[in-house]
mmCIF file of C-alpha atoms in Angstrom:
data_model
loop_
_atom_site.group_PDB
_atom_site.id
_atom_site.type_symbol
_atom_site.label_atom_id
_atom_site.label_comp_id
_atom_site.label_asym_id
_atom_site.label_seq_id
_atom_site.Cartn_x
_atom_site.Cartn_y
_atom_site.Cartn_z
ATOM 1 C CA UNK G 1 30.215 -134.078 -133.983
ATOM 2 C CA UNK G 2 28.502 -135.502 -130.320
ATOM 3 C CA UNK G 3 32.042 -134.915 -128.752
ATOM 4 C CA UNK G 4 32.588 -131.337 -128.873
ATOM 5 C CA UNK G 5 28.882 -130.953 -128.475
ATOM 6 C CA UNK G 6 29.410 -133.092 -125.147
ATOM 7 C CA UNK G 7 32.707 -130.784 -124.805
ATOM 8 C CA UNK G 8 30.430 -126.876 -125.038
ATOM 9 C CA UNK G 9 27.826 -128.472 -122.560
ATOM 10 C CA UNK G 10 30.108 -129.099 -120.008
ATOM 11 C CA UNK G 11 32.219 -125.744 -120.856
ATOM 12 C CA UNK G 12 28.375 -123.984 -120.677
ATOM 13 C CA UNK G 13 27.367 -125.782 -116.964
ATOM 14 C CA UNK G 14 30.915 -125.195 -115.025
ATOM 15 C CA UNK G 15 30.316 -121.180 -116.704
ATOM 16 C CA UNK G 16 27.025 -121.760 -114.548
ATOM 17 C CA UNK G 17 28.332 -122.404 -111.159
ATOM 18 C CA UNK G 18 31.101 -119.975 -111.901
ATOM 19 C CA UNK G 19 29.222 -116.961 -112.304
ATOM 20 C CA UNK G 20 26.142 -118.225 -109.767
ATOM 21 C CA UNK G 21 29.415 -118.020 -107.309
ATOM 22 C CA UNK G 22 30.116 -114.175 -108.734
ATOM 23 C CA UNK G 23 26.217 -113.791 -108.533
ATOM 24 C CA UNK G 24 27.927 -112.411 -112.115
ATOM 25 C CA UNK G 25 24.757 -110.565 -113.779
ATOM 26 C CA UNK G 26 25.911 -110.306 -117.472
ATOM 27 C CA UNK G 27 26.740 -113.569 -117.769
ATOM 28 C CA UNK G 28 24.437 -115.639 -116.647
ATOM 29 C CA UNK G 29 21.961 -113.298 -118.488
ATOM 30 C CA UNK G 30 23.529 -115.025 -121.908
ATOM 31 C CA UNK G 31 23.160 -118.473 -119.975
ATOM 32 C CA UNK G 32 20.080 -117.669 -119.018
ATOM 33 C CA UNK G 33 17.057 -118.251 -122.223
ATOM 34 C CA UNK G 34 14.777 -115.177 -122.234
ATOM 35 C CA UNK G 35 11.791 -118.288 -121.372
ATOM 36 C CA UNK G 36 13.334 -119.949 -119.426
ATOM 37 C CA UNK G 37 11.676 -122.048 -116.235
ATOM 38 C CA UNK G 38 12.473 -122.748 -113.715
ATOM 39 C CA UNK G 39 11.158 -124.877 -110.961
ATOM 40 C CA UNK G 40 13.198 -125.597 -107.623
ATOM 41 C CA UNK G 41 13.806 -127.387 -103.866
ATOM 42 C CA UNK G 42 10.362 -126.336 -103.150
ATOM 43 C CA UNK G 43 8.048 -126.510 -106.529
ATOM 44 C CA UNK G 44 8.209 -122.246 -107.126
ATOM 45 C CA UNK G 45 8.285 -122.247 -110.808
ATOM 46 C CA UNK G 46 10.580 -119.388 -111.251
ATOM 47 C CA UNK G 47 11.518 -117.453 -114.592
ATOM 48 C CA UNK G 48 14.670 -116.141 -115.750
ATOM 49 C CA UNK G 49 13.640 -112.472 -113.981
ATOM 50 C CA UNK G 50 13.410 -114.567 -110.631
ATOM 51 C CA UNK G 51 16.531 -116.192 -110.771
ATOM 52 C CA UNK G 52 18.398 -112.944 -111.902
ATOM 53 C CA UNK G 53 16.874 -110.768 -109.794
ATOM 54 C CA UNK G 54 17.971 -113.097 -107.513
ATOM 55 C CA UNK G 55 21.314 -112.514 -107.559
ATOM 56 C CA UNK G 56 21.079 -109.139 -108.175
ATOM 57 C CA UNK G 57 19.514 -107.747 -104.547
ATOM 58 C CA UNK G 58 22.062 -110.118 -102.358
ATOM 59 C CA UNK G 59 18.745 -112.449 -101.622
ATOM 60 C CA UNK G 60 20.412 -115.758 -103.085
ATOM 61 C CA UNK G 61 24.155 -115.842 -102.316
ATOM 62 C CA UNK G 62 25.709 -119.057 -103.264
ATOM 63 C CA UNK G 63 29.334 -119.487 -100.813
ATOM 64 C CA UNK G 64 30.709 -123.057 -102.424
ATOM 65 C CA UNK G 65 29.214 -125.079 -106.212
ATOM 66 C CA UNK G 66 30.573 -128.700 -105.928
ATOM 67 C CA UNK G 67 29.903 -131.121 -108.473
ATOM 68 C CA UNK G 68 29.617 -135.097 -107.856
ATOM 69 C CA UNK G 69 28.658 -136.713 -110.830
ATOM 70 C CA UNK G 70 26.994 -134.870 -114.296
ATOM 71 C CA UNK G 71 25.420 -136.736 -117.154
ATOM 72 C CA UNK G 72 24.930 -135.144 -120.457
ATOM 73 C CA UNK G 73 22.395 -136.442 -122.849
ATOM 74 C CA UNK G 74 22.620 -134.459 -126.373
ATOM 75 C CA UNK G 75 19.183 -134.339 -128.558
ATOM 76 C CA UNK G 76 19.128 -132.421 -131.961
ATOM 77 C CA UNK G 77 19.799 -129.009 -130.547
ATOM 78 C CA UNK G 78 18.892 -129.365 -127.268
ATOM 79 C CA UNK G 79 20.776 -130.727 -124.465
ATOM 80 C CA UNK G 80 19.765 -132.444 -121.315
ATOM 81 C CA UNK G 81 21.692 -132.274 -117.970
ATOM 82 C CA UNK G 82 21.390 -134.517 -114.480
ATOM 83 C CA UNK G 83 23.633 -133.292 -112.224
ATOM 84 C CA UNK G 84 24.866 -134.228 -108.546
ATOM 85 C CA UNK G 85 26.533 -131.118 -106.445
ATOM 86 C CA UNK G 86 26.359 -129.546 -103.261
ATOM 87 C CA UNK G 87 25.662 -126.065 -102.756
ATOM 88 C CA UNK G 88 26.609 -124.282 -100.054
ATOM 89 C CA UNK G 89 25.057 -120.366 -99.246
ATOM 90 C CA UNK G 90 22.286 -118.191 -97.768
ATOM 91 C CA UNK G 91 18.984 -117.689 -99.285
ATOM 92 C CA UNK G 92 17.273 -114.315 -97.312
ATOM 93 C CA UNK G 93 20.019 -114.292 -94.450
ATOM 94 C CA UNK G 94 19.074 -117.818 -93.799
ATOM 95 C CA UNK G 95 21.009 -121.528 -94.470
ATOM 96 C CA UNK G 96 20.241 -122.870 -97.816
ATOM 97 C CA UNK G 97 23.065 -125.533 -97.566
ATOM 98 C CA UNK G 98 22.364 -129.147 -99.077
ATOM 99 C CA UNK G 99 23.378 -132.048 -101.741
ATOM 100 C CA UNK G 100 20.731 -130.724 -104.401
ATOM 101 C CA UNK G 101 20.035 -133.006 -107.801
ATOM 102 C CA UNK G 102 19.667 -130.815 -110.977
ATOM 103 C CA UNK G 103 18.028 -131.439 -114.269
ATOM 104 C CA UNK G 104 18.523 -128.534 -116.861
ATOM 105 C CA UNK G 105 17.220 -128.520 -120.377
ATOM 106 C CA UNK G 106 20.042 -126.425 -122.388
ATOM 107 C CA UNK G 107 19.298 -126.164 -126.196
ATOM 108 C CA UNK G 108 21.518 -124.203 -128.646
ATOM 109 C CA UNK G 109 19.853 -121.287 -130.022
ATOM 110 C CA UNK G 110 21.150 -118.460 -133.316
ATOM 111 C CA UNK G 111 24.750 -118.614 -132.855
ATOM 112 C CA UNK G 112 25.463 -121.577 -131.571
ATOM 113 C CA UNK G 113 25.308 -120.315 -128.533
ATOM 114 C CA UNK G 114 23.699 -122.658 -125.425
ATOM 115 C CA UNK G 115 21.019 -121.679 -123.009
ATOM 116 C CA UNK G 116 19.014 -123.367 -119.917
ATOM 117 C CA UNK G 117 15.674 -123.036 -121.023
ATOM 118 C CA UNK G 118 14.169 -124.442 -118.278
ATOM 119 C CA UNK G 119 15.770 -126.431 -115.283
ATOM 120 C CA UNK G 120 14.520 -127.883 -111.824
ATOM 121 C CA UNK G 121 16.111 -128.935 -108.489
ATOM 122 C CA UNK G 122 15.449 -131.339 -106.387
ATOM 123 C CA UNK G 123 17.196 -131.287 -102.404
ATOM 124 C CA UNK G 124 18.662 -134.592 -101.570
ATOM 125 C CA UNK G 125 17.882 -135.795 -98.206
ATOM 126 C CA UNK G 126 21.521 -136.588 -96.010
#
């Protein structure tokens, strides 16, 4: 059971990265909880609509994501993912590149789906 859950979270994480790269609003909408709270590397607290809006408007454009490390910790119907990734992209037309650490909390919803309910990112110094 634990192995299956870890595989589901790994697949969800990969789908999230793919959706971020494509700014696929429909997939992002499915993966992000309506109650999402995301604290970005600038200390701003954002919700689901903020995240979707940045992709939909073109404000955020991600060109490449590479995952360097990933750890998954399971707790009942919750999974906490610790990931280090390199991101190449732009925000409001300005370069937004760097190495980031993300902590994402995935929660199992009705229908056995997983959604991100909380996330935090930190920019790593080179």
